[in-house]
XYZ file of C-alpha atoms in Angstrom:
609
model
C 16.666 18.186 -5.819
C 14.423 20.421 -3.970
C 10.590 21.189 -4.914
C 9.636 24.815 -3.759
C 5.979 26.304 -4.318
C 7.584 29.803 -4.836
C 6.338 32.794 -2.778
C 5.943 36.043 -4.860
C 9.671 37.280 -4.031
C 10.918 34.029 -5.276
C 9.026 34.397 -8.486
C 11.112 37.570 -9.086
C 13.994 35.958 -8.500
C 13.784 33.210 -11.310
C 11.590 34.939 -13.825
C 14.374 35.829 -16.218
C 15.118 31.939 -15.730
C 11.502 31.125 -16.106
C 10.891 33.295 -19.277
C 14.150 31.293 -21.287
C 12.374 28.403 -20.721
C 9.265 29.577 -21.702
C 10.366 31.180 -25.007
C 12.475 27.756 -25.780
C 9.430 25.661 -25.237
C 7.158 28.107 -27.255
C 7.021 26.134 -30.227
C 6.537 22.597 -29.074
C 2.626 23.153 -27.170
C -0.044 23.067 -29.693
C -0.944 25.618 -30.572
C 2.248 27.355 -29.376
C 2.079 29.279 -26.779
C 2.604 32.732 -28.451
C -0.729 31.982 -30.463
C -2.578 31.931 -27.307
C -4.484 34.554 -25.402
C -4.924 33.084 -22.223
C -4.274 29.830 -20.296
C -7.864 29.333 -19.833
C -9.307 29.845 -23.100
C -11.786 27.733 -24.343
C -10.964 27.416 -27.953
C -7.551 26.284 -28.334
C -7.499 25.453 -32.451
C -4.568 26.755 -34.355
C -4.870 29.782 -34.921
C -7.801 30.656 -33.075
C -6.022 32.902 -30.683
C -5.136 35.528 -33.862
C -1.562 35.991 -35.831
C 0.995 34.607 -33.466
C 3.107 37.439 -31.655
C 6.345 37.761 -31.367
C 6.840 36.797 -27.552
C 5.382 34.414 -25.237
C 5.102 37.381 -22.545
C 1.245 37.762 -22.529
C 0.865 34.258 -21.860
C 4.039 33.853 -19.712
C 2.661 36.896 -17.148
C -0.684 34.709 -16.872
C 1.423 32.043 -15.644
C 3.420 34.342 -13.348
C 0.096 35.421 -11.539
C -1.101 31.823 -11.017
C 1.054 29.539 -8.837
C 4.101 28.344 -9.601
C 5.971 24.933 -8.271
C 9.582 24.216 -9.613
C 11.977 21.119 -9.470
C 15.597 23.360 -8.888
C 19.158 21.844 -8.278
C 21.988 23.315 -7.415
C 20.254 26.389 -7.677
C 18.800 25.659 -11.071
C 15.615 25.366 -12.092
C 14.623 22.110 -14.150
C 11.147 22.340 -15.036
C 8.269 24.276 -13.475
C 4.850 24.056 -13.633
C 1.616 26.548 -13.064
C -1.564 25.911 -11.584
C -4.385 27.461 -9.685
C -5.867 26.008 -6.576
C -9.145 27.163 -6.179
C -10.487 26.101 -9.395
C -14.099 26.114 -10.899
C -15.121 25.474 -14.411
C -18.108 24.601 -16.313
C -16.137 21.576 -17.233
C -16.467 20.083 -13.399
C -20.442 20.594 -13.228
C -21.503 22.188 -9.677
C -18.518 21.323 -7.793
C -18.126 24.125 -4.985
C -15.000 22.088 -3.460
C -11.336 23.955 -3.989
C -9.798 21.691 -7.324
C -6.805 22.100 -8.619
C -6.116 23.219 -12.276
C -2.530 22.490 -13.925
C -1.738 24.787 -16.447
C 1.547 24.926 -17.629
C 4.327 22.188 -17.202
C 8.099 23.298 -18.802
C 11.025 21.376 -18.420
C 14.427 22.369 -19.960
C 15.537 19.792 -22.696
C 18.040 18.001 -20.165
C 15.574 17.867 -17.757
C 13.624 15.628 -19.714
C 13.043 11.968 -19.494
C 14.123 11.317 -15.898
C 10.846 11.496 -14.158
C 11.214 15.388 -13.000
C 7.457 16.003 -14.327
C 6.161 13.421 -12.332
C 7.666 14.177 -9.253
C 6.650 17.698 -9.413
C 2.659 16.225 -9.859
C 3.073 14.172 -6.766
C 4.754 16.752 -4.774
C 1.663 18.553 -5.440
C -0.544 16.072 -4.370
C 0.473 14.267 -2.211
C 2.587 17.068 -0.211
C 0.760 20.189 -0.360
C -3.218 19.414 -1.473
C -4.037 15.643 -0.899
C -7.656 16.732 -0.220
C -7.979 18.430 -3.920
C -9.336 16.596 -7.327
C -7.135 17.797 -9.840
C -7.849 19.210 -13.624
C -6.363 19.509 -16.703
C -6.140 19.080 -20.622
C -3.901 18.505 -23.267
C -3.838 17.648 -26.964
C -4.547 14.158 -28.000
C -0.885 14.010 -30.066
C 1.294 14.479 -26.735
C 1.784 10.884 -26.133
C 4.225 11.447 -23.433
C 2.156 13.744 -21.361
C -0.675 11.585 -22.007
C 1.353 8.645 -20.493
C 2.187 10.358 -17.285
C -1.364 11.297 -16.626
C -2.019 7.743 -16.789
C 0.369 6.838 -14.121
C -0.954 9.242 -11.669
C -4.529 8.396 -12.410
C -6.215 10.899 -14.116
C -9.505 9.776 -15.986
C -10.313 11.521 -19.113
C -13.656 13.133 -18.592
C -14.380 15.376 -21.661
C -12.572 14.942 -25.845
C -13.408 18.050 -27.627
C -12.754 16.942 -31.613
C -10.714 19.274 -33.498
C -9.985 21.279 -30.824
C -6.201 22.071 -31.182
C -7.392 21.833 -35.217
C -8.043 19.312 -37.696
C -7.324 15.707 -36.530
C -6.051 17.102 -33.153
C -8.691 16.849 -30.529
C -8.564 18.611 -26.963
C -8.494 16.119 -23.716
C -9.612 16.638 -20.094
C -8.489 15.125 -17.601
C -9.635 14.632 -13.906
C -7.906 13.548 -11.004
C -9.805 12.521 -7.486
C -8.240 14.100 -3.877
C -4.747 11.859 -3.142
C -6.280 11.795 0.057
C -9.932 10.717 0.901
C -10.467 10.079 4.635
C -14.181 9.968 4.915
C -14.193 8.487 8.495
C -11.447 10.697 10.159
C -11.679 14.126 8.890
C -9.658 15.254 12.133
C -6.220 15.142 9.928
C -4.613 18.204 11.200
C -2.550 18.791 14.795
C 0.098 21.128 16.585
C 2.257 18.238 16.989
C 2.865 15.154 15.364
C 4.931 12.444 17.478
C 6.706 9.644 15.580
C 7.225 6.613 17.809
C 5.207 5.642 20.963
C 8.408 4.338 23.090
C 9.570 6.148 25.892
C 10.605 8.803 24.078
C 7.618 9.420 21.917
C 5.187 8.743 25.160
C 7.427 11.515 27.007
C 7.188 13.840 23.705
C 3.647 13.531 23.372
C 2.558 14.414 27.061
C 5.046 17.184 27.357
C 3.464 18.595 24.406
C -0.133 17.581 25.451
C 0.341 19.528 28.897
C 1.098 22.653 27.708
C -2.058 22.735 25.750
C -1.455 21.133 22.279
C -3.356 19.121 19.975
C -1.072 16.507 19.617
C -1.001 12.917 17.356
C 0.922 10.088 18.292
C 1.860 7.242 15.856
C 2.795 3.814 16.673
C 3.750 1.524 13.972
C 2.988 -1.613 16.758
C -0.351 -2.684 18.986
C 1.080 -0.891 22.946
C 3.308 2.056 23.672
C 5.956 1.122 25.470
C 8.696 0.844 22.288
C 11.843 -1.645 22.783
C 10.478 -1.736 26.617
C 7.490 -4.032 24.701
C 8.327 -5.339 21.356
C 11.745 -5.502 21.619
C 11.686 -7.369 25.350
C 14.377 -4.973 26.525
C 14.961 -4.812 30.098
C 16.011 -3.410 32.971
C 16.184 -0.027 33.144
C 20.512 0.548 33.119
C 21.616 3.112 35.378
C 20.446 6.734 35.108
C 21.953 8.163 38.621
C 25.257 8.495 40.863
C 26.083 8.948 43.754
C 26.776 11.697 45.868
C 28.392 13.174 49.308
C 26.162 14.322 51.758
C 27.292 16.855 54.250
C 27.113 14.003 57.112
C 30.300 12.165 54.704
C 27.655 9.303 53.706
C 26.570 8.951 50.281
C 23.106 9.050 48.468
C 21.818 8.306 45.004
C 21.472 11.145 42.935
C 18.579 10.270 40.166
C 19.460 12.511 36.365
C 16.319 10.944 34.513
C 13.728 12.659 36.475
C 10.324 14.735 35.108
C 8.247 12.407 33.443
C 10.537 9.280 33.925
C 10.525 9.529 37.115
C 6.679 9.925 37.691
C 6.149 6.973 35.112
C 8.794 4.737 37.828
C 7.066 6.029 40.513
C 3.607 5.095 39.570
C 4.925 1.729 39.429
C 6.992 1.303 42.394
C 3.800 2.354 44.366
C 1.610 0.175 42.294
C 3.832 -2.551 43.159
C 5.102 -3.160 39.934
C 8.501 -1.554 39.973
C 11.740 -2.030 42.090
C 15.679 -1.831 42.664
C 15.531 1.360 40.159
C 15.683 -1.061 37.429
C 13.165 -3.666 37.475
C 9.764 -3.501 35.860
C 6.904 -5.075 34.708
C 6.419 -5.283 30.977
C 2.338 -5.281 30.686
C 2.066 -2.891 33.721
C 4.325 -0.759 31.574
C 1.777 -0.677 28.821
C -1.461 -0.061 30.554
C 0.645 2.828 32.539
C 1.435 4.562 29.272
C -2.169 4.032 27.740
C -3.681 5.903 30.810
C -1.252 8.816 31.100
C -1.246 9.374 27.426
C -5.781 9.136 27.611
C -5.324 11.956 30.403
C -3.170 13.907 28.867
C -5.468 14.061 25.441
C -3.386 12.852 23.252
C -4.614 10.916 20.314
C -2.999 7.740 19.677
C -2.617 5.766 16.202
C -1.558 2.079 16.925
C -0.435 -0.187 13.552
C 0.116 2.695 11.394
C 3.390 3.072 9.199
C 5.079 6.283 8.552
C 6.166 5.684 4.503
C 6.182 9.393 3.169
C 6.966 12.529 4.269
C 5.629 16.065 2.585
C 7.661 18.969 3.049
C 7.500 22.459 1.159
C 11.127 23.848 1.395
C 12.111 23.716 4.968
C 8.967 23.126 6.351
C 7.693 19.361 7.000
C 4.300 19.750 6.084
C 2.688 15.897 6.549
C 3.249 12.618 7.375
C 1.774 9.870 4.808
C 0.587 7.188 7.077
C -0.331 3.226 5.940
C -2.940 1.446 8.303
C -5.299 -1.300 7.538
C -8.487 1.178 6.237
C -5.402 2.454 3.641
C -3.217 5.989 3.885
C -3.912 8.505 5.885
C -2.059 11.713 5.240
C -1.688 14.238 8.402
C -1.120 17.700 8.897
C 1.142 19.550 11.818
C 2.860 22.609 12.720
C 5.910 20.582 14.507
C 6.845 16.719 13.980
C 9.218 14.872 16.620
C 10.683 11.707 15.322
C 11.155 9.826 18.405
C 10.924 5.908 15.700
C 15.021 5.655 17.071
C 15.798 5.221 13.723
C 15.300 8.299 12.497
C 12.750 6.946 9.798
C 10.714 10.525 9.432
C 13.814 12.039 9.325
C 15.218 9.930 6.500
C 11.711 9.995 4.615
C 11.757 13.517 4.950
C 14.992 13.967 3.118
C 16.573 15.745 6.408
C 20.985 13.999 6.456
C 21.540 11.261 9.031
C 24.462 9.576 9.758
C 24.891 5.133 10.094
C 26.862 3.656 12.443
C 30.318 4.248 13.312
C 32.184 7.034 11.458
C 34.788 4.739 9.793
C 32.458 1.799 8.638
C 29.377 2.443 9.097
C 28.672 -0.531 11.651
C 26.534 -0.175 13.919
C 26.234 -1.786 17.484
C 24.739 -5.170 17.283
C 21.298 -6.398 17.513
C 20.012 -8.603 20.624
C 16.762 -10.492 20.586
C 15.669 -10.731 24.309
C 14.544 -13.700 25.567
C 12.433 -15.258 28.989
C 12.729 -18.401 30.123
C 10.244 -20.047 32.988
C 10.445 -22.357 35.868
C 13.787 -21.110 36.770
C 14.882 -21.988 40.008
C 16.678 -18.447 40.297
C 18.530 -18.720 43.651
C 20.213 -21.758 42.621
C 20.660 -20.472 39.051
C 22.810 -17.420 40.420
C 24.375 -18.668 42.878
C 26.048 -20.642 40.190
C 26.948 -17.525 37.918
C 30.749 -18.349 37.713
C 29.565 -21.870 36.667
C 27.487 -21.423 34.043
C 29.701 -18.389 32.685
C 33.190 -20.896 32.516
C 31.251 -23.977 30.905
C 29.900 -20.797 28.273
C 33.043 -20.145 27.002
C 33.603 -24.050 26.580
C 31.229 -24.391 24.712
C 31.961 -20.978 22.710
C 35.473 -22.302 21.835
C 34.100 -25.530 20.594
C 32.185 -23.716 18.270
C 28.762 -24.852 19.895
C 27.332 -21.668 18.785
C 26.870 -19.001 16.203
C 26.744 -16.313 18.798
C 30.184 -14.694 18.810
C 28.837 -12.947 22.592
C 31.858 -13.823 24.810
C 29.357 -14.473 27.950
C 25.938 -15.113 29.197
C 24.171 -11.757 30.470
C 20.797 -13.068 32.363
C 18.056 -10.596 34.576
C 16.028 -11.533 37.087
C 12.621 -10.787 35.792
C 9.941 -9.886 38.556
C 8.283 -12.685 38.477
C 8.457 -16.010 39.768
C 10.721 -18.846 38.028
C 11.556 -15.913 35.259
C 14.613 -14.728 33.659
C 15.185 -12.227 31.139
C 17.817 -12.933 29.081
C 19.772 -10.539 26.926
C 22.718 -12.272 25.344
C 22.349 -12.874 21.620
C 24.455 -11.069 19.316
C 23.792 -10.479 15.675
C 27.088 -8.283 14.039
C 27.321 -6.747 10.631
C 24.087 -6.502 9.622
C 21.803 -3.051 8.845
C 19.415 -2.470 11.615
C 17.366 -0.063 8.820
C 17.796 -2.520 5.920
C 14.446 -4.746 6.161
C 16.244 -7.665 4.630
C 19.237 -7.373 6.721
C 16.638 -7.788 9.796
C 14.740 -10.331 8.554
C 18.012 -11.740 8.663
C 18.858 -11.119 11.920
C 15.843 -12.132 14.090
C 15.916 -16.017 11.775
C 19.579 -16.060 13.035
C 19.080 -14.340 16.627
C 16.207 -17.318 17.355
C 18.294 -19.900 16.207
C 20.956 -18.961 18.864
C 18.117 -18.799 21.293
C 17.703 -22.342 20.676
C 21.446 -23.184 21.003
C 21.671 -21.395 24.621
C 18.640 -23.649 25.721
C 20.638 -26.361 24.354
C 23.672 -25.690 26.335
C 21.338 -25.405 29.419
C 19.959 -28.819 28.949
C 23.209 -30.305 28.173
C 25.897 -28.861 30.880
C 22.814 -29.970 33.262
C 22.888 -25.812 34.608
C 21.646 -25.605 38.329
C 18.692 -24.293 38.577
C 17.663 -24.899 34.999
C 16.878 -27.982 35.264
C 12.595 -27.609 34.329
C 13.396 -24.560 32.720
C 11.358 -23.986 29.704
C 11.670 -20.766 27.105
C 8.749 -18.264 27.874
C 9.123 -15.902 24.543
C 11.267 -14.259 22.761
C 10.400 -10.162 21.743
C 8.332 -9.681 18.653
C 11.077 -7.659 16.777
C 14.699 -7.685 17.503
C 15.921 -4.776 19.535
C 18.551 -2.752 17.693
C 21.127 -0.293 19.883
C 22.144 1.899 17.197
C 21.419 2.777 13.476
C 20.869 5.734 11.786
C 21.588 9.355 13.536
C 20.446 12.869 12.486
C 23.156 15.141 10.918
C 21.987 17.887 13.054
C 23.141 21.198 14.339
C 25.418 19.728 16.924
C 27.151 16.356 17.038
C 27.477 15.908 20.703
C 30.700 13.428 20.914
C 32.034 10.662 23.246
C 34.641 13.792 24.309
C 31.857 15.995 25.418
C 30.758 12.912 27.440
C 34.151 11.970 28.961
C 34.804 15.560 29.590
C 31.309 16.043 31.326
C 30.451 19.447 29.549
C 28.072 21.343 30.414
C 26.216 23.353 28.023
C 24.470 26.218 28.390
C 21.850 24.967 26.013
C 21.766 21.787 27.587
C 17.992 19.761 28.467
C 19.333 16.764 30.083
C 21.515 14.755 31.629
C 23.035 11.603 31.626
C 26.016 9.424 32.998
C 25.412 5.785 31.705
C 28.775 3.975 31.291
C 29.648 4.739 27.349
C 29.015 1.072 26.327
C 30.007 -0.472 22.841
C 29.157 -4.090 22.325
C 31.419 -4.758 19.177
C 29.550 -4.611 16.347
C 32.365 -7.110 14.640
C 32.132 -10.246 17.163
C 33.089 -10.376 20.951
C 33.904 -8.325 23.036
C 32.178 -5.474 24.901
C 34.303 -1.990 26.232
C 33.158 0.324 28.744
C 33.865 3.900 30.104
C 32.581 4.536 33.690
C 31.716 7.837 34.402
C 33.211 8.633 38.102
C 30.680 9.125 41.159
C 29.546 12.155 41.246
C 29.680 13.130 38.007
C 27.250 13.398 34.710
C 27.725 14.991 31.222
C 24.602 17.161 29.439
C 23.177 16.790 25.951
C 22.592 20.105 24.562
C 19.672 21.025 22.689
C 20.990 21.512 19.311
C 21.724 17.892 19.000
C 17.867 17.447 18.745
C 17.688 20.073 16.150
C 18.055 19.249 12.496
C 20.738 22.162 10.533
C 18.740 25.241 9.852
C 18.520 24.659 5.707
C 17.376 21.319 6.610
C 14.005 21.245 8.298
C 12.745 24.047 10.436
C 10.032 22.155 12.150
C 11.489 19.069 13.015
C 12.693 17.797 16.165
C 14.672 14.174 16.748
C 14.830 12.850 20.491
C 16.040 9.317 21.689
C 18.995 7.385 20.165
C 18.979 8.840 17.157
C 20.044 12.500 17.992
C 22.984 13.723 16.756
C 25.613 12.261 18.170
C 29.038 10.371 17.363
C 29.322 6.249 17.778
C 30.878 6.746 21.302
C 28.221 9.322 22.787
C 25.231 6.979 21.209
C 26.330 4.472 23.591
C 25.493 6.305 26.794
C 22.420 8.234 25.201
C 20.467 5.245 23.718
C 19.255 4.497 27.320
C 15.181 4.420 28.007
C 15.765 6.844 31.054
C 17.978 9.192 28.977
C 15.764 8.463 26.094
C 12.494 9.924 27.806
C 14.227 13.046 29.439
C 15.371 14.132 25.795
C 11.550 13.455 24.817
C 10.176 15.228 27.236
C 12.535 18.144 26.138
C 11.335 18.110 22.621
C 7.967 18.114 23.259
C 8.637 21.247 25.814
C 10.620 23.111 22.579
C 8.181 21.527 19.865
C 5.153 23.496 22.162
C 6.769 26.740 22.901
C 8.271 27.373 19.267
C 4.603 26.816 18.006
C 3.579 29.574 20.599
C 6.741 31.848 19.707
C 5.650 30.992 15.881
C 9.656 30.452 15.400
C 11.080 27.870 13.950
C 13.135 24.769 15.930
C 16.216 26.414 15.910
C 15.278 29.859 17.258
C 13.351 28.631 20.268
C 13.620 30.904 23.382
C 15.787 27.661 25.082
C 15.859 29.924 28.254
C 12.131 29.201 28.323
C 12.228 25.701 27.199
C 14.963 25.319 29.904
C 12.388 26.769 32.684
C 9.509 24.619 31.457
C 11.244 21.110 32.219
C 12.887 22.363 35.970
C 9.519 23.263 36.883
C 8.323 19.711 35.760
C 11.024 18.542 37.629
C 13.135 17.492 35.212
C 17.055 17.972 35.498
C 18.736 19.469 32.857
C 22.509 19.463 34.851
């Protein structure tokens, strides 16, 4: 069920549809509305508006002129109401502020009783004009009506006795603005970015460079994404290796742009090495300085929950903080949560998982561990791996991971390990990972246990360090979009003429039944390209709307290589190029000039294959 604010040409369209209703309804308003001369009147007794006539038209044209919002499905229209929003009365005293005045509210007989009517209120204010009170009135008899109001609460401010006639009085109503932000009036932006990982940092400053006012929302306390809350770490691959013309061989980097500068601020700050191994807090204090430059506002601990959107067109996002819900206002929105979660809230399709059950990868909660002695602890690898699977087969542990995977973590007597394994849970049902991170820490303390006990070189005054705040989850949901880019476009290496990025990260599954982990290794030399219609939601879905990171569209095998931070950012960066030059082109997501897009991100050095 969609809820449009029609435009004038849309009006036309439905009016016949409109007018049935209308004309069926007549007789149950009070008066009806065929007795009534206008739908502002001020005296509303029966009667009072003359004999009745034999139509509803003079009042149904009034209604035509004001505006008109309607519930329709499957190209039916369930109810509708009509309202003006600039209103003024007498009723309201001196208020100069734009209100809102509902008018008319019809619903076809069927239609009734499921809620439609109060949808269609909220959608209205909470979608379209949070800042506006809201007036109306009724007739004291319509107990249903009068019930709904309550819920959304309106306040009755004014009773006129007798005023739809004798022992039926006239009520009303007043509702205050959905949304009152008295301390941050600054609610509206070019860009709204979802998400302040890697992707949503690499979003935001793309989009921030080329001159827009852009908002960045971060449900946590640091940018940084799975890099901070979720532990994970190192970077995995995001280059090959290629032929020089002297025979010998070089490394040839496919994250580059703003991935690359973030890596190389680090390296030369010390804090980065090895093209994989970073610091966790440098990474944070990195992120909060580029973003500061680049003029981007950030919003740490707020919570996307709502999503308004006025036909194709994403409108706001509804945010929870600690001070209560903000609601703000953009041109273009880039979900970049790797979940999809402002694509799901703003009804736009997704996929779950893998195509024949729905599974998704499994969940690992990282883990560090101090006083390591970490030359003796890998130079016993092959050790420590055979007594694992001991102590696997003798049912030691609930973690069905068929080995230990360990980091060395750049800094003294510190390893990062990776290796718990939570299957067959939802990674977007909150219960489910409750769930998981209770069972993930528990297996955390059985691999500690199996240190101590099998007496592991190197281990021996090794105590855990922490574990991440929040599990880190490899896969979930997936936007439906206007490509699926597939594990054969990977394999295959294709490259697209829309593509804006590139990628070759081994296409690997950790089985998201038990053990067991499969890989496909991309030859030397070679890279696939993601193309930018897998960012892009279907045209009748959202026309504003942009997904980057792991939760692009993309099948269970191509996910696998994607969901990488270095992959991640590069497809970031590429949606805040697109989300910046539609806004200039005033054209929506999926008509972007891509040729121009494309130039934008070569001449920020990115490569795009």
């Amino acid at each position: 069920m969609e809820f449009i604010c029609f435009t004038e040409s849309e009006k036309q369209k439905y009016r016949e549809e409109l007018l049935s209703m209308t004309v069926a309804s007549d007789r149950e308003f009070v008066p009806p509305l065929s007795c009534r001369e206008s739908t502002l009147q001020s005296c509303l007794s029966e009667g009072a508006g003359g004999a009745e006539t034999s139509s509803v038209l003079p009042y149904f044209e009034e209604m035509m002129a004001q505006e008109i919002i309607a519930a329709i499905e499957d190209g039916k229209v369930l109810a509708f109401l009509s309202y003006r929003k600039d209103f003024t009365s007498d009723v309201i005293g001196e208020d100069t502020l734009p209100n809102l005045y509902l008018s008319t509210m019809i619903s076809r007989p069927e239609a009734r009783g499921k809620g439609i009517g109060k949808q269609i209120f909220l959608s209205l204010f909470r979608d379209r004009y949070p800042s506006r009170r809201a007036f109306t009135r009724t007739w004291s008899t319509n107990d249903v009506q009068i019930h709904v109001f309550g819920k959304l609460g309106f306040k009755e401010i004014k009773r006129v006795k007798d005023g739809r006639g004798p022992g039926v009085d006239t009520i009303y109503y007043e509702k205050p603005a959905e949304q009152e932000n008295p301390a941050n009036p600054d609610l509206s932006y070019d860009v709204i970015v979802a998400g302040g990982g890697f992707t949503g940092c690499a979003a935001a400053l793309s989009a921030a460079r080329l001159g827009k006012k852009v908002l960045l929302i971060e449900n946590g306390g640091a940018l940084g994404g799975a890099a901070n809350h979720a532990l994970v770490y190192p970077f995995m691959p995001y280059y090959t290796t290629v032929k020089k013309e002297d025979g010998t061989e070089e490394r040839f980097y496919l994250s580059r742009g703003i991935f690359r500068e973030l890596t190389d601020e680090m390296e030369k700050a010390g804090f980065y090495n090895a093209d994989k191994r970073f610091d966790t807090e440098a990474l944070k204090l990195l992120l909060d300085r580029k973003l500061t430059e680049a003029g981007v506002r950030v919003l740490f601990h707020g919570t996307i929950f709502r999503v308004g959107k006025q036909g194709r067109l994403l409108t706001n996002a509804a945010v929870a903080t600690k001070a209560g819900v903000y609601r703000f206002f953009a041109k273009m929105f880039i979900d970049c949560t790797g979940d999809a979660d402002l694509t799901e809230f703003a009804g736009v399709p997704t996929r779950l998982g893998r195509e024949s059950d729905h599974l998704c990868q499994p969940m690992t909660l990282c883990f560090r561990v101090v006083n390591a002695d970490k030359k003796k602890f890998f130079e016993n690898r092959p050790l420590y791996q055979s007594l694992y699977k001991e102590w696997l087969a003798e049912g030691r542990t609930s973690n069905p991971r068929e080995n230990v995977l360990v980091f060395d973590y750049p800094v003294d007597g510190v390893l990062h390990f990776n290796t718990t394994r939570v299957v067959k849970l939802n990674p977007v049902d909150p219960f489910d990972v409750s769930a998981a991170e209770m069972e993930a820490r528990k297996q955390v303390e059985e691999l500690m246990a199996f240190m101590k006990e099998k007496n592991i070189p190197g281990m021996e005054n090794a105590k855990l360090l922490s574990t991440a705040d929040s599990i880190g989850v490899r896969e979930s949901r997936m936007l439906d979009g206007a490509y699926l880019l597939t594990g054969k476009d990977l394999t295959d290496c294709v490259k697209f003429k829309d593509a804006i990025a590139a990628g070759n990260y081994d296409i690997d599954i950790h089985n998201p039944e038990g053990s067991g982990t499969s890989h496909y290794y991309f030859p030397a030399g070679t890279w696939y390209t993601i193309p930018y219609r897998a960012l892009t939601p279907k045209a009748e879905d959202a026309e504003n709307l942009l997904v980057a990171g792991r939760a692009i569209s993309v099948d269970h095998e191509a996910q696998a290589s994607i969901r990488i931070m270095p992959i991640c950012t590069t497809t970031g960066e590429a949606a805040g190029v697109a989300a910046s030059v539609a806004i200039d082109e005033g054209v929506s997501v999926q008509n972007v000039n891509i040729k121009e897009v494309q130039r934008i991100l070569k001449e920020n050095g990115a490569f795009i294959g």
